PDB file of C-alpha atoms in Angstrom:
ATOM      1  CA  MET A  26       0.000   0.000   0.000  1.00  0.00           C
ATOM      2  CA  ALA A  27       1.242   3.505  -0.805  1.00  0.00           C
ATOM      3  CA  GLU A  28       2.691   5.651   1.975  1.00  0.00           C
ATOM      4  CA  ALA A  29       0.621   8.544   3.288  1.00  0.00           C
ATOM      5  CA  THR A  30       1.892  12.084   3.417  1.00  0.00           C
ATOM      6  CA  PRO A  31       1.815  13.414   7.006  1.00  0.00           C
ATOM      7  CA  THR A  32      -0.982  15.927   7.522  1.00  0.00           C
ATOM      8  CA  THR A  33      -1.953  17.897  10.598  1.00  0.00           C
ATOM      9  CA  ALA A  34      -5.572  17.538  11.723  1.00  0.00           C
ATOM     10  CA  SER A  35      -7.416  19.777  14.104  1.00  0.00           C
ATOM     11  CA  VAL A  36      -8.535  17.894  17.181  1.00  0.00           C
ATOM     12  CA  HIS A  37     -10.933  18.619  20.007  1.00  0.00           C
ATOM     13  CA  ALA A  38      -9.435  17.743  23.371  1.00  0.00           C
ATOM     14  CA  SER A  39     -10.810  18.081  26.852  1.00  0.00           C
ATOM     15  CA  HIS A  40      -8.612  17.942  29.917  1.00  0.00           C
ATOM     16  CA  ALA A  41     -11.324  15.834  31.603  1.00  0.00           C
ATOM     17  CA  SER A  42     -11.366  13.215  28.847  1.00  0.00           C
ATOM     18  CA  PRO A  43      -8.712  10.596  28.041  1.00  0.00           C
ATOM     19  CA  PHE A  44      -9.590  11.021  24.335  1.00  0.00           C
ATOM     20  CA  VAL A  45      -9.098  13.593  21.614  1.00  0.00           C
ATOM     21  CA  GLU A  46     -12.004  13.839  19.178  1.00  0.00           C
ATOM     22  CA  ILE A  47     -11.277  14.253  15.474  1.00  0.00           C
ATOM     23  CA  ASP A  48     -14.131  15.082  13.127  1.00  0.00           C
ATOM     24  CA  ARG A  49     -14.540  13.118   9.930  1.00  0.00           C
ATOM     25  CA  ALA A  50     -13.120  15.728   7.546  1.00  0.00           C
ATOM     26  CA  ASP A  51      -9.950  16.192   9.584  1.00  0.00           C
ATOM     27  CA  TRP A  52      -9.557  12.451  10.049  1.00  0.00           C
ATOM     28  CA  ALA A  53      -9.884  11.858   6.294  1.00  0.00           C
ATOM     29  CA  ALA A  54      -7.140  14.422   5.673  1.00  0.00           C
ATOM     30  CA  LEU A  55      -4.621  12.295   7.594  1.00  0.00           C
ATOM     31  CA  ALA A  56      -4.089   9.901   4.680  1.00  0.00           C
ATOM     32  CA  PRO A  57      -4.719  12.001   1.562  1.00  0.00           C
ATOM     33  CA  THR A  58      -2.345  10.179  -0.772  1.00  0.00           C
ATOM     34  CA  THR A  59      -2.787   6.601   0.404  1.00  0.00           C
ATOM     35  CA  ARG A  60      -3.931   4.516  -2.548  1.00  0.00           C
ATOM     36  CA  LEU A  61      -7.327   2.842  -2.107  1.00  0.00           C
ATOM     37  CA  PRO A  62      -6.532  -0.894  -2.474  1.00  0.00           C
ATOM     38  CA  LEU A  63     -10.106  -2.209  -2.699  1.00  0.00           C
ATOM     39  CA  THR A  64     -12.475  -2.445  -5.650  1.00  0.00           C
ATOM     40  CA  GLU A  65     -16.241  -1.983  -5.449  1.00  0.00           C
ATOM     41  CA  THR A  66     -16.701  -5.741  -5.933  1.00  0.00           C
ATOM     42  CA  GLU A  67     -14.392  -6.552  -3.040  1.00  0.00           C
ATOM     43  CA  LEU A  68     -16.192  -4.050  -0.834  1.00  0.00           C
ATOM     44  CA  VAL A  69     -19.592  -5.598  -1.598  1.00  0.00           C
ATOM     45  CA  GLN A  70     -18.219  -8.956  -0.466  1.00  0.00           C
ATOM     46  CA  LEU A  71     -16.997  -7.442   2.818  1.00  0.00           C
ATOM     47  CA  ARG A  72     -20.107  -5.386   3.582  1.00  0.00           C
ATOM     48  CA  GLY A  73     -22.403  -6.719   6.296  1.00  0.00           C
ATOM     49  CA  LEU A  74     -26.181  -6.922   5.984  1.00  0.00           C
ATOM     50  CA  GLY A  75     -27.631  -3.460   6.503  1.00  0.00           C
ATOM     51  CA  ASP A  76     -24.278  -1.669   6.295  1.00  0.00           C
ATOM     52  CA  ARG A  77     -24.081   1.213   3.837  1.00  0.00           C
ATOM     53  CA  LEU A  78     -20.332   1.121   3.489  1.00  0.00           C
ATOM     54  CA  ASP A  79     -19.016   2.592   0.238  1.00  0.00           C
ATOM     55  CA  LEU A  80     -15.604   3.418  -1.201  1.00  0.00           C
ATOM     56  CA  ARG A  81     -15.841   7.008   0.037  1.00  0.00           C
ATOM     57  CA  GLU A  82     -16.317   5.757   3.601  1.00  0.00           C
ATOM     58  CA  VAL A  83     -13.326   3.442   3.200  1.00  0.00           C
ATOM     59  CA  ALA A  84     -11.152   6.277   1.893  1.00  0.00           C
ATOM     60  CA  ASP A  85     -12.253   8.812   4.530  1.00  0.00           C
ATOM     61  CA  VAL A  86     -12.320   6.596   7.619  1.00  0.00           C
ATOM     62  CA  TYR A  87     -10.698   3.205   7.234  1.00  0.00           C
ATOM     63  CA  LEU A  88      -7.624   4.032   5.173  1.00  0.00           C
ATOM     64  CA  PRO A  89      -6.393   6.502   7.838  1.00  0.00           C
ATOM     65  CA  LEU A  90      -7.254   3.918  10.504  1.00  0.00           C
ATOM     66  CA  SER A  91      -5.301   1.201   8.715  1.00  0.00           C
ATOM     67  CA  ARG A  92      -2.332   3.565   8.457  1.00  0.00           C
ATOM     68  CA  LEU A  93      -2.514   4.352  12.180  1.00  0.00           C
ATOM     69  CA  LEU A  94      -2.679   0.645  13.014  1.00  0.00           C
ATOM     70  CA  ASN A  95       0.261   0.010  10.712  1.00  0.00           C
ATOM     71  CA  LEU A  96       2.256   2.641  12.638  1.00  0.00           C
ATOM     72  CA  TYR A  97       1.316   1.064  15.978  1.00  0.00           C
ATOM     73  CA  ALA A  98       2.301  -2.402  14.711  1.00  0.00           C
ATOM     74  CA  ALA A  99       5.648  -1.061  13.488  1.00  0.00           C
ATOM     75  CA  GLY A 100       6.179   0.630  16.852  1.00  0.00           C
ATOM     76  CA  ALA A 101       5.494  -2.656  18.637  1.00  0.00           C
ATOM     77  CA  ARG A 102       8.058  -4.430  16.429  1.00  0.00           C
ATOM     78  CA  ASN A 103      10.654  -1.759  17.144  1.00  0.00           C
ATOM     79  CA  LEU A 104       9.994  -1.970  20.879  1.00  0.00           C
ATOM     80  CA  HIS A 105      10.298  -5.762  20.767  1.00  0.00           C
ATOM     81  CA  ARG A 106      13.612  -5.474  18.918  1.00  0.00           C
ATOM     82  CA  ALA A 107      14.977  -2.906  21.378  1.00  0.00           C
ATOM     83  CA  THR A 108      13.868  -4.967  24.365  1.00  0.00           C
ATOM     84  CA  SER A 109      15.456  -8.120  22.939  1.00  0.00           C
ATOM     85  CA  ASP A 110      18.721  -6.242  22.390  1.00  0.00           C
ATOM     86  CA  PHE A 111      18.581  -4.887  25.935  1.00  0.00           C
ATOM     87  CA  LEU A 112      18.072  -8.383  27.355  1.00  0.00           C
ATOM     88  CA  GLY A 113      20.710  -9.875  25.094  1.00  0.00           C
ATOM     89  CA  GLU A 114      18.339 -12.414  23.593  1.00  0.00           C
ATOM     90  CA  ARG A 115      16.704 -13.087  20.241  1.00  0.00           C
ATOM     91  CA  ALA A 116      13.097 -13.813  21.162  1.00  0.00           C
ATOM     92  CA  GLN A 117      10.782 -14.289  18.179  1.00  0.00           C
ATOM     93  CA  ARG A 118       8.360 -11.492  17.354  1.00  0.00           C
ATOM     94  CA  THR A 119       4.774 -12.114  18.440  1.00  0.00           C
ATOM     95  CA  PRO A 120       1.583 -11.059  16.620  1.00  0.00           C
ATOM     96  CA  PHE A 121       0.105  -7.595  17.033  1.00  0.00           C
ATOM     97  CA  VAL A 122      -3.402  -8.168  18.429  1.00  0.00           C
ATOM     98  CA  ILE A 123      -6.353  -5.840  17.775  1.00  0.00           C
ATOM     99  CA  GLY A 124      -9.693  -6.057  19.600  1.00  0.00           C
ATOM    100  CA  VAL A 125     -12.898  -4.775  17.963  1.00  0.00           C
ATOM    101  CA  ALA A 126     -15.938  -4.322  20.246  1.00  0.00           C
ATOM    102  CA  GLY A 127     -19.431  -2.893  20.047  1.00  0.00           C
ATOM    103  CA  SER A 128     -23.116  -3.750  20.108  1.00  0.00           C
ATOM    104  CA  VAL A 129     -25.015  -6.275  18.049  1.00  0.00           C
ATOM    105  CA  ALA A 130     -25.934  -4.692  14.662  1.00  0.00           C
ATOM    106  CA  VAL A 131     -23.554  -1.726  15.015  1.00  0.00           C
ATOM    107  CA  GLY A 132     -21.351  -2.963  12.164  1.00  0.00           C
ATOM    108  CA  LYS A 133     -18.296  -4.166  14.080  1.00  0.00           C
ATOM    109  CA  SER A 134     -18.030  -7.370  12.017  1.00  0.00           C
ATOM    110  CA  THR A 135     -17.803  -5.344   8.813  1.00  0.00           C
ATOM    111  CA  VAL A 136     -15.184  -3.076  10.410  1.00  0.00           C
ATOM    112  CA  ALA A 137     -13.121  -6.125  11.412  1.00  0.00           C
ATOM    113  CA  ARG A 138     -13.359  -7.738   7.960  1.00  0.00           C
ATOM    114  CA  LEU A 139     -12.465  -4.476   6.247  1.00  0.00           C
ATOM    115  CA  LEU A 140      -9.452  -3.883   8.493  1.00  0.00           C
ATOM    116  CA  ARG A 141      -8.250  -7.423   7.834  1.00  0.00           C
ATOM    117  CA  GLU A 142      -8.216  -6.691   4.099  1.00  0.00           C
ATOM    118  CA  LEU A 143      -6.628  -3.246   4.387  1.00  0.00           C
ATOM    119  CA  LEU A 144      -3.935  -4.261   6.883  1.00  0.00           C
ATOM    120  CA  SER A 145      -2.964  -7.316   4.821  1.00  0.00           C
ATOM    121  CA  ARG A 146      -2.116  -4.966   1.934  1.00  0.00           C
ATOM    122  CA  TRP A 147       0.549  -3.090   3.862  1.00  0.00           C
ATOM    123  CA  ASP A 148       3.930  -4.558   2.906  1.00  0.00           C
ATOM    124  CA  ASP A 149       5.055  -5.292   6.470  1.00  0.00           C
ATOM    125  CA  THR A 150       1.835  -7.011   7.662  1.00  0.00           C
ATOM    126  CA  PRO A 151       0.796  -9.425   4.901  1.00  0.00           C
ATOM    127  CA  ARG A 152      -0.582 -12.127   7.219  1.00  0.00           C
ATOM    128  CA  VAL A 153      -3.695 -10.907   9.026  1.00  0.00           C
ATOM    129  CA  GLU A 154      -6.152 -13.303  10.692  1.00  0.00           C
ATOM    130  CA  LEU A 155      -9.639 -12.565  12.034  1.00  0.00           C
ATOM    131  CA  VAL A 156     -11.392 -14.529  14.772  1.00  0.00           C
ATOM    132  CA  THR A 157     -14.808 -13.710  16.210  1.00  0.00           C
ATOM    133  CA  THR A 158     -15.740 -14.546  19.774  1.00  0.00           C
ATOM    134  CA  ASP A 159     -18.905 -16.307  18.518  1.00  0.00           C
ATOM    135  CA  GLY A 160     -16.796 -19.450  18.254  1.00  0.00           C
ATOM    136  CA  PHE A 161     -16.257 -19.354  22.003  1.00  0.00           C
ATOM    137  CA  LEU A 162     -19.942 -19.350  22.907  1.00  0.00           C
ATOM    138  CA  TYR A 163     -20.931 -22.474  24.771  1.00  0.00           C
ATOM    139  CA  PRO A 164     -22.794 -24.943  22.509  1.00  0.00           C
ATOM    140  CA  ASN A 165     -26.568 -24.603  22.663  1.00  0.00           C
ATOM    141  CA  ALA A 166     -26.898 -27.852  24.603  1.00  0.00           C
ATOM    142  CA  GLU A 167     -24.588 -26.488  27.297  1.00  0.00           C
ATOM    143  CA  LEU A 168     -26.405 -23.148  27.344  1.00  0.00           C
ATOM    144  CA  GLU A 169     -29.680 -25.014  27.817  1.00  0.00           C
ATOM    145  CA  ARG A 170     -28.151 -27.066  30.635  1.00  0.00           C
ATOM    146  CA  ARG A 171     -26.998 -23.894  32.398  1.00  0.00           C
ATOM    147  CA  GLY A 172     -30.268 -22.058  31.806  1.00  0.00           C
ATOM    148  CA  LEU A 173     -28.493 -19.438  29.671  1.00  0.00           C
ATOM    149  CA  MET A 174     -30.106 -19.852  26.247  1.00  0.00           C
ATOM    150  CA  SER A 175     -32.078 -16.627  26.688  1.00  0.00           C
ATOM    151  CA  ARG A 176     -28.845 -14.836  27.637  1.00  0.00           C
ATOM    152  CA  LYS A 177     -26.814 -15.881  24.613  1.00  0.00           C
ATOM    153  CA  GLY A 178     -24.299 -13.095  23.973  1.00  0.00           C
ATOM    154  CA  PHE A 179     -24.053 -12.078  27.633  1.00  0.00           C
ATOM    155  CA  PRO A 180     -20.566 -12.569  29.151  1.00  0.00           C
ATOM    156  CA  GLU A 181     -21.550 -15.730  31.040  1.00  0.00           C
ATOM    157  CA  SER A 182     -22.603 -17.470  27.784  1.00  0.00           C
ATOM    158  CA  TYR A 183     -18.972 -17.609  26.593  1.00  0.00           C
ATOM    159  CA  ASP A 184     -16.233 -20.060  27.492  1.00  0.00           C
ATOM    160  CA  ARG A 185     -14.021 -17.178  28.572  1.00  0.00           C
ATOM    161  CA  ARG A 186     -11.181 -19.396  29.776  1.00  0.00           C
ATOM    162  CA  HIS A 187     -10.969 -21.045  26.357  1.00  0.00           C
ATOM    163  CA  LEU A 188     -11.007 -17.659  24.611  1.00  0.00           C
ATOM    164  CA  LEU A 189      -8.314 -16.274  26.905  1.00  0.00           C
ATOM    165  CA  ARG A 190      -6.192 -19.381  26.414  1.00  0.00           C
ATOM    166  CA  PHE A 191      -6.576 -19.137  22.620  1.00  0.00           C
ATOM    167  CA  VAL A 192      -5.448 -15.500  22.408  1.00  0.00           C
ATOM    168  CA  SER A 193      -2.647 -16.143  24.941  1.00  0.00           C
ATOM    169  CA  GLN A 194      -1.278 -18.923  22.744  1.00  0.00           C
ATOM    170  CA  VAL A 195      -1.424 -16.774  19.609  1.00  0.00           C
ATOM    171  CA  LYS A 196       0.166 -13.853  21.446  1.00  0.00           C
ATOM    172  CA  SER A 197       2.957 -16.095  22.758  1.00  0.00           C
ATOM    173  CA  GLY A 198       3.933 -17.015  19.200  1.00  0.00           C
ATOM    174  CA  ALA A 199       2.586 -20.586  19.031  1.00  0.00           C
ATOM    175  CA  GLU A 200       3.042 -22.122  15.585  1.00  0.00           C
ATOM    176  CA  GLU A 201      -0.596 -23.173  15.271  1.00  0.00           C
ATOM    177  CA  VAL A 202      -3.673 -22.434  17.385  1.00  0.00           C
ATOM    178  CA  ARG A 203      -7.214 -23.714  16.749  1.00  0.00           C
ATOM    179  CA  ALA A 204     -10.529 -22.035  17.544  1.00  0.00           C
ATOM    180  CA  PRO A 205     -14.071 -23.478  17.387  1.00  0.00           C
ATOM    181  CA  PHE A 206     -16.284 -22.517  14.442  1.00  0.00           C
ATOM    182  CA  TYR A 207     -19.734 -20.976  14.963  1.00  0.00           C
ATOM    183  CA  SER A 208     -22.463 -21.303  12.324  1.00  0.00           C
ATOM    184  CA  HIS A 209     -24.945 -18.435  12.110  1.00  0.00           C
ATOM    185  CA  THR A 210     -27.218 -20.700  10.082  1.00  0.00           C
ATOM    186  CA  SER A 211     -27.520 -23.394  12.750  1.00  0.00           C
ATOM    187  CA  TYR A 212     -27.015 -20.797  15.520  1.00  0.00           C
ATOM    188  CA  ASP A 213     -24.573 -23.161  17.216  1.00  0.00           C
ATOM    189  CA  ILE A 214     -20.976 -24.354  17.447  1.00  0.00           C
ATOM    190  CA  MET A 215     -20.194 -26.790  14.616  1.00  0.00           C
ATOM    191  CA  PRO A 216     -18.730 -30.058  15.986  1.00  0.00           C
ATOM    192  CA  GLY A 217     -15.422 -30.915  14.363  1.00  0.00           C
ATOM    193  CA  ALA A 218     -15.108 -27.585  12.531  1.00  0.00           C
ATOM    194  CA  GLU A 219     -12.226 -25.296  13.462  1.00  0.00           C
ATOM    195  CA  ILE A 220     -10.458 -22.090  12.507  1.00  0.00           C
ATOM    196  CA  VAL A 221      -6.688 -22.521  12.369  1.00  0.00           C
ATOM    197  CA  VAL A 222      -4.419 -19.548  13.083  1.00  0.00           C
ATOM    198  CA  ARG A 223      -0.748 -19.900  12.138  1.00  0.00           C
ATOM    199  CA  ARG A 224       1.525 -17.144  13.480  1.00  0.00           C
ATOM    200  CA  PRO A 225      -0.032 -14.094  11.812  1.00  0.00           C
ATOM    201  CA  ASP A 226       1.542 -10.656  11.716  1.00  0.00           C
ATOM    202  CA  ILE A 227      -1.755  -9.302  13.059  1.00  0.00           C
ATOM    203  CA  LEU A 228      -4.673 -11.016  14.785  1.00  0.00           C
ATOM    204  CA  ILE A 229      -8.038  -9.228  14.936  1.00  0.00           C
ATOM    205  CA  VAL A 230     -10.431 -10.434  17.649  1.00  0.00           C
ATOM    206  CA  GLU A 231     -14.004  -9.187  17.174  1.00  0.00           C
ATOM    207  CA  GLY A 232     -16.869  -9.545  19.618  1.00  0.00           C
ATOM    208  CA  LEU A 233     -19.377  -7.986  21.973  1.00  0.00           C
ATOM    209  CA  ASN A 234     -17.443  -8.340  25.199  1.00  0.00           C
ATOM    210  CA  VAL A 235     -13.766  -8.279  24.235  1.00  0.00           C
ATOM    211  CA  LEU A 236     -13.084  -5.137  26.308  1.00  0.00           C
ATOM    212  CA  GLN A 237     -14.573  -6.404  29.553  1.00  0.00           C
ATOM    213  CA  PRO A 238     -12.357  -6.034  32.626  1.00  0.00           C
ATOM    214  CA  ALA A 239     -11.283  -9.157  34.471  1.00  0.00           C
ATOM    215  CA  ALA A 240     -12.397 -10.277  37.889  1.00  0.00           C
ATOM    216  CA  ALA A 241     -10.109  -9.116  40.702  1.00  0.00           C
ATOM    217  CA  GLY A 242      -6.636 -10.600  40.436  1.00  0.00           C
ATOM    218  CA  ARG A 243      -7.227 -12.242  37.049  1.00  0.00           C
ATOM    219  CA  LEU A 244      -6.013 -11.573  33.501  1.00  0.00           C
ATOM    220  CA  ALA A 245      -8.484  -9.838  31.173  1.00  0.00           C
ATOM    221  CA  LEU A 246      -8.684 -10.685  27.479  1.00  0.00           C
ATOM    222  CA  SER A 247      -8.057  -7.010  26.719  1.00  0.00           C
ATOM    223  CA  ASP A 248      -4.722  -7.242  28.575  1.00  0.00           C
ATOM    224  CA  LEU A 249      -3.474  -9.214  25.563  1.00  0.00           C
ATOM    225  CA  PHE A 250      -4.488  -6.573  23.001  1.00  0.00           C
ATOM    226  CA  ASP A 251      -2.067  -4.055  21.514  1.00  0.00           C
ATOM    227  CA  PHE A 252      -4.842  -1.814  20.165  1.00  0.00           C
ATOM    228  CA  THR A 253      -8.604  -1.759  20.736  1.00  0.00           C
ATOM    229  CA  ILE A 254     -11.493  -0.275  18.752  1.00  0.00           C
ATOM    230  CA  TYR A 255     -15.046   0.361  19.930  1.00  0.00           C
ATOM    231  CA  VAL A 256     -17.728   0.911  17.271  1.00  0.00           C
ATOM    232  CA  ASP A 257     -20.246   3.341  18.785  1.00  0.00           C
ATOM    233  CA  ALA A 258     -23.667   4.758  17.912  1.00  0.00           C
ATOM    234  CA  ARG A 259     -26.821   6.033  19.618  1.00  0.00           C
ATOM    235  CA  THR A 260     -28.811   3.183  21.155  1.00  0.00           C
ATOM    236  CA  ALA A 261     -31.953   4.169  19.243  1.00  0.00           C
ATOM    237  CA  ASP A 262     -30.051   3.998  15.945  1.00  0.00           C
ATOM    238  CA  ILE A 263     -28.634   0.567  16.752  1.00  0.00           C
ATOM    239  CA  GLU A 264     -32.112  -0.714  17.590  1.00  0.00           C
ATOM    240  CA  ALA A 265     -33.397   0.496  14.215  1.00  0.00           C
ATOM    241  CA  TRP A 266     -30.479  -1.214  12.448  1.00  0.00           C
ATOM    242  CA  PHE A 267     -31.135  -4.433  14.387  1.00  0.00           C
ATOM    243  CA  VAL A 268     -34.808  -4.509  13.377  1.00  0.00           C
ATOM    244  CA  ASP A 269     -33.974  -3.717   9.735  1.00  0.00           C
ATOM    245  CA  ARG A 270     -31.377  -6.493   9.718  1.00  0.00           C
ATOM    246  CA  PHE A 271     -33.862  -8.986  11.158  1.00  0.00           C
ATOM    247  CA  LEU A 272     -36.352  -8.139   8.388  1.00  0.00           C
ATOM    248  CA  ALA A 273     -33.638  -8.573   5.751  1.00  0.00           C
ATOM    249  CA  LEU A 274     -32.567 -11.920   7.219  1.00  0.00           C
ATOM    250  CA  GLN A 275     -36.179 -13.036   7.308  1.00  0.00           C
ATOM    251  CA  LYS A 276     -36.327 -12.674   3.526  1.00  0.00           C
ATOM    252  CA  GLY A 277     -32.884 -14.242   3.056  1.00  0.00           C
ATOM    253  CA  ALA A 278     -31.068 -16.615   5.406  1.00  0.00           C
ATOM    254  CA  PHE A 279     -34.183 -17.526   7.407  1.00  0.00           C
ATOM    255  CA  THR A 280     -35.804 -19.026   4.285  1.00  0.00           C
ATOM    256  CA  GLN A 281     -33.261 -21.869   4.345  1.00  0.00           C
ATOM    257  CA  GLU A 282     -34.844 -24.947   5.918  1.00  0.00           C
ATOM    258  CA  ARG A 283     -31.691 -25.705   7.888  1.00  0.00           C
ATOM    259  CA  SER A 284     -31.688 -22.236   9.462  1.00  0.00           C
ATOM    260  CA  PHE A 285     -32.320 -22.151  13.200  1.00  0.00           C
ATOM    261  CA  PHE A 286     -34.665 -19.203  12.532  1.00  0.00           C
ATOM    262  CA  HIS A 287     -36.569 -20.815   9.637  1.00  0.00           C
ATOM    263  CA  ARG A 288     -39.782 -20.793  11.714  1.00  0.00           C
ATOM    264  CA  PHE A 289     -39.803 -16.991  11.521  1.00  0.00           C
ATOM    265  CA  ALA A 290     -39.549 -16.822   7.729  1.00  0.00           C
ATOM    266  CA  ASP A 291     -43.316 -16.656   7.123  1.00  0.00           C
ATOM    267  CA  MET A 292     -44.079 -13.918   9.646  1.00  0.00           C
ATOM    268  CA  GLY A 293     -45.823 -10.839   8.314  1.00  0.00           C
ATOM    269  CA  GLU A 294     -43.774  -7.660   8.323  1.00  0.00           C
ATOM    270  CA  GLN A 295     -45.551  -6.039  11.261  1.00  0.00           C
ATOM    271  CA  GLU A 296     -45.317  -9.207  13.336  1.00  0.00           C
ATOM    272  CA  ALA A 297     -41.653  -9.631  12.425  1.00  0.00           C
ATOM    273  CA  ARG A 298     -40.905  -6.023  13.262  1.00  0.00           C
ATOM    274  CA  ALA A 299     -42.588  -6.361  16.659  1.00  0.00           C
ATOM    275  CA  PHE A 300     -40.806  -9.663  17.322  1.00  0.00           C
ATOM    276  CA  ALA A 301     -37.387  -8.153  16.502  1.00  0.00           C
ATOM    277  CA  ALA A 302     -38.115  -5.151  18.725  1.00  0.00           C
ATOM    278  CA  GLY A 303     -38.978  -7.566  21.522  1.00  0.00           C
ATOM    279  CA  ILE A 304     -35.684  -9.417  21.147  1.00  0.00           C
ATOM    280  CA  TRP A 305     -33.865  -6.099  21.227  1.00  0.00           C
ATOM    281  CA  ALA A 306     -35.670  -4.933  24.361  1.00  0.00           C
ATOM    282  CA  SER A 307     -35.315  -8.212  26.276  1.00  0.00           C
ATOM    283  CA  VAL A 308     -31.820  -9.350  25.244  1.00  0.00           C
ATOM    284  CA  ASN A 309     -29.650  -7.031  23.170  1.00  0.00           C
ATOM    285  CA  GLU A 310     -30.371  -3.676  24.790  1.00  0.00           C
ATOM    286  CA  PRO A 311     -29.871  -4.976  28.362  1.00  0.00           C
ATOM    287  CA  ASN A 312     -26.597  -6.609  27.282  1.00  0.00           C
ATOM    288  CA  LEU A 313     -25.500  -3.370  25.613  1.00  0.00           C
ATOM    289  CA  VAL A 314     -26.365  -1.225  28.632  1.00  0.00           C
ATOM    290  CA  GLU A 315     -25.031  -3.586  31.301  1.00  0.00           C
ATOM    291  CA  ASN A 316     -21.967  -5.116  29.653  1.00  0.00           C
ATOM    292  CA  VAL A 317     -20.936  -3.633  26.304  1.00  0.00           C
ATOM    293  CA  LEU A 318     -21.356   0.139  26.539  1.00  0.00           C
ATOM    294  CA  PRO A 319     -19.500   0.414  29.888  1.00  0.00           C
ATOM    295  CA  THR A 320     -16.355  -0.896  28.131  1.00  0.00           C
ATOM    296  CA  ARG A 321     -16.288   1.922  25.556  1.00  0.00           C
ATOM    297  CA  SER A 322     -13.996   4.087  27.687  1.00  0.00           C
ATOM    298  CA  ARG A 323     -11.421   1.265  27.767  1.00  0.00           C
ATOM    299  CA  ALA A 324     -10.845   1.388  23.994  1.00  0.00           C
ATOM    300  CA  THR A 325      -7.822   2.923  22.295  1.00  0.00           C
ATOM    301  CA  LEU A 326     -10.038   4.355  19.554  1.00  0.00           C
ATOM    302  CA  VAL A 327     -13.795   4.904  19.198  1.00  0.00           C
ATOM    303  CA  LEU A 328     -15.551   5.079  15.823  1.00  0.00           C
ATOM    304  CA  ARG A 329     -18.681   7.169  16.373  1.00  0.00           C
ATOM    305  CA  LYS A 330     -21.430   6.450  13.832  1.00  0.00           C
ATOM    306  CA  ALA A 331     -24.310   8.650  12.728  1.00  0.00           C
ATOM    307  CA  ALA A 332     -27.875   7.448  12.047  1.00  0.00           C
ATOM    308  CA  ASP A 333     -27.001   6.644   8.412  1.00  0.00           C
ATOM    309  CA  HIS A 334     -24.235   4.212   9.524  1.00  0.00           C
ATOM    310  CA  THR A 335     -21.424   6.540   8.425  1.00  0.00           C
ATOM    311  CA  VAL A 336     -18.650   7.458  10.863  1.00  0.00           C
ATOM    312  CA  SER A 337     -19.049  11.078  11.961  1.00  0.00           C
ATOM    313  CA  SER A 338     -15.996  11.379  14.220  1.00  0.00           C
ATOM    314  CA  VAL A 339     -13.113   9.430  15.718  1.00  0.00           C
ATOM    315  CA  LEU A 340     -12.008   9.491  19.357  1.00  0.00           C
ATOM    316  CA  LEU A 341      -8.378   8.535  19.938  1.00  0.00           C
ATOM    317  CA  ARG A 342      -6.951   7.900  23.364  1.00  0.00           C
ATOM    318  CA  LYS A 343      -4.308  10.427  24.382  1.00  0.00           C
ATOM    319  CA  ILE A 344      -0.789   9.040  24.499  1.00  0.00           C
TER     320      ILE A 344
END
């Protein structure tokens, strides 16, 4: 990917906040000459259901972000090299790990997929892997046994020890680490299916609760991250996106007979809209308010979205 020309952006900083806020226009100006490496066809393949991501959004928001992440990754390599020299050893370099958090339906999966593609096109980070925390949900049978099926997506529905062990092994430089595979069609972990991660330059971990603090005296998953991103929006906007996505899925994936949600495919629009709003009110909004939103302040960078799904400003933690 082409090198960006340094540009100075105006930022809005408050002494009471750990972040500086950069509006979209100033953020876009930070990478004015970086070549856009994606085609429209590639972007369509990356775009999530309901997302309105276009090439302008990629150029304005995600190219500068990929450049910033590339700088952080290079800084981590330089620090590792200097530390190894100081200690008089030649320890192997470990992957740079990025966490991407945010609510259901906010678009964090699209952000993670897009960053994987952009970061893999920088010359010094060609191997970028993406793992979602969905694979570390307990299987449905175990959730049923624990009485947690109605709380799927809440922190207690995940095998957090397994997830922490997985990222710890990747971060330690293990040659090969395997993660379970989650099927959104069957709405369950797929027995025997795995995702294999082999010493990437960068690992992206995407999920609802990746920024949660640990219990007292324990290691948090976020302790293993080198950079963290929170995808943010007004709760009312996210609810609208969730309902719209449910209606789109009802006409698409839910029509497959093997879909866990096939029984909802024949609902009328008003019934489906009310049903989706009920799921939001009983499951996703409480999880957002109680568990996800409180972790926003722990992120390195916050992407703040407007009602039309575009990023309106970026908050970057002060160094």
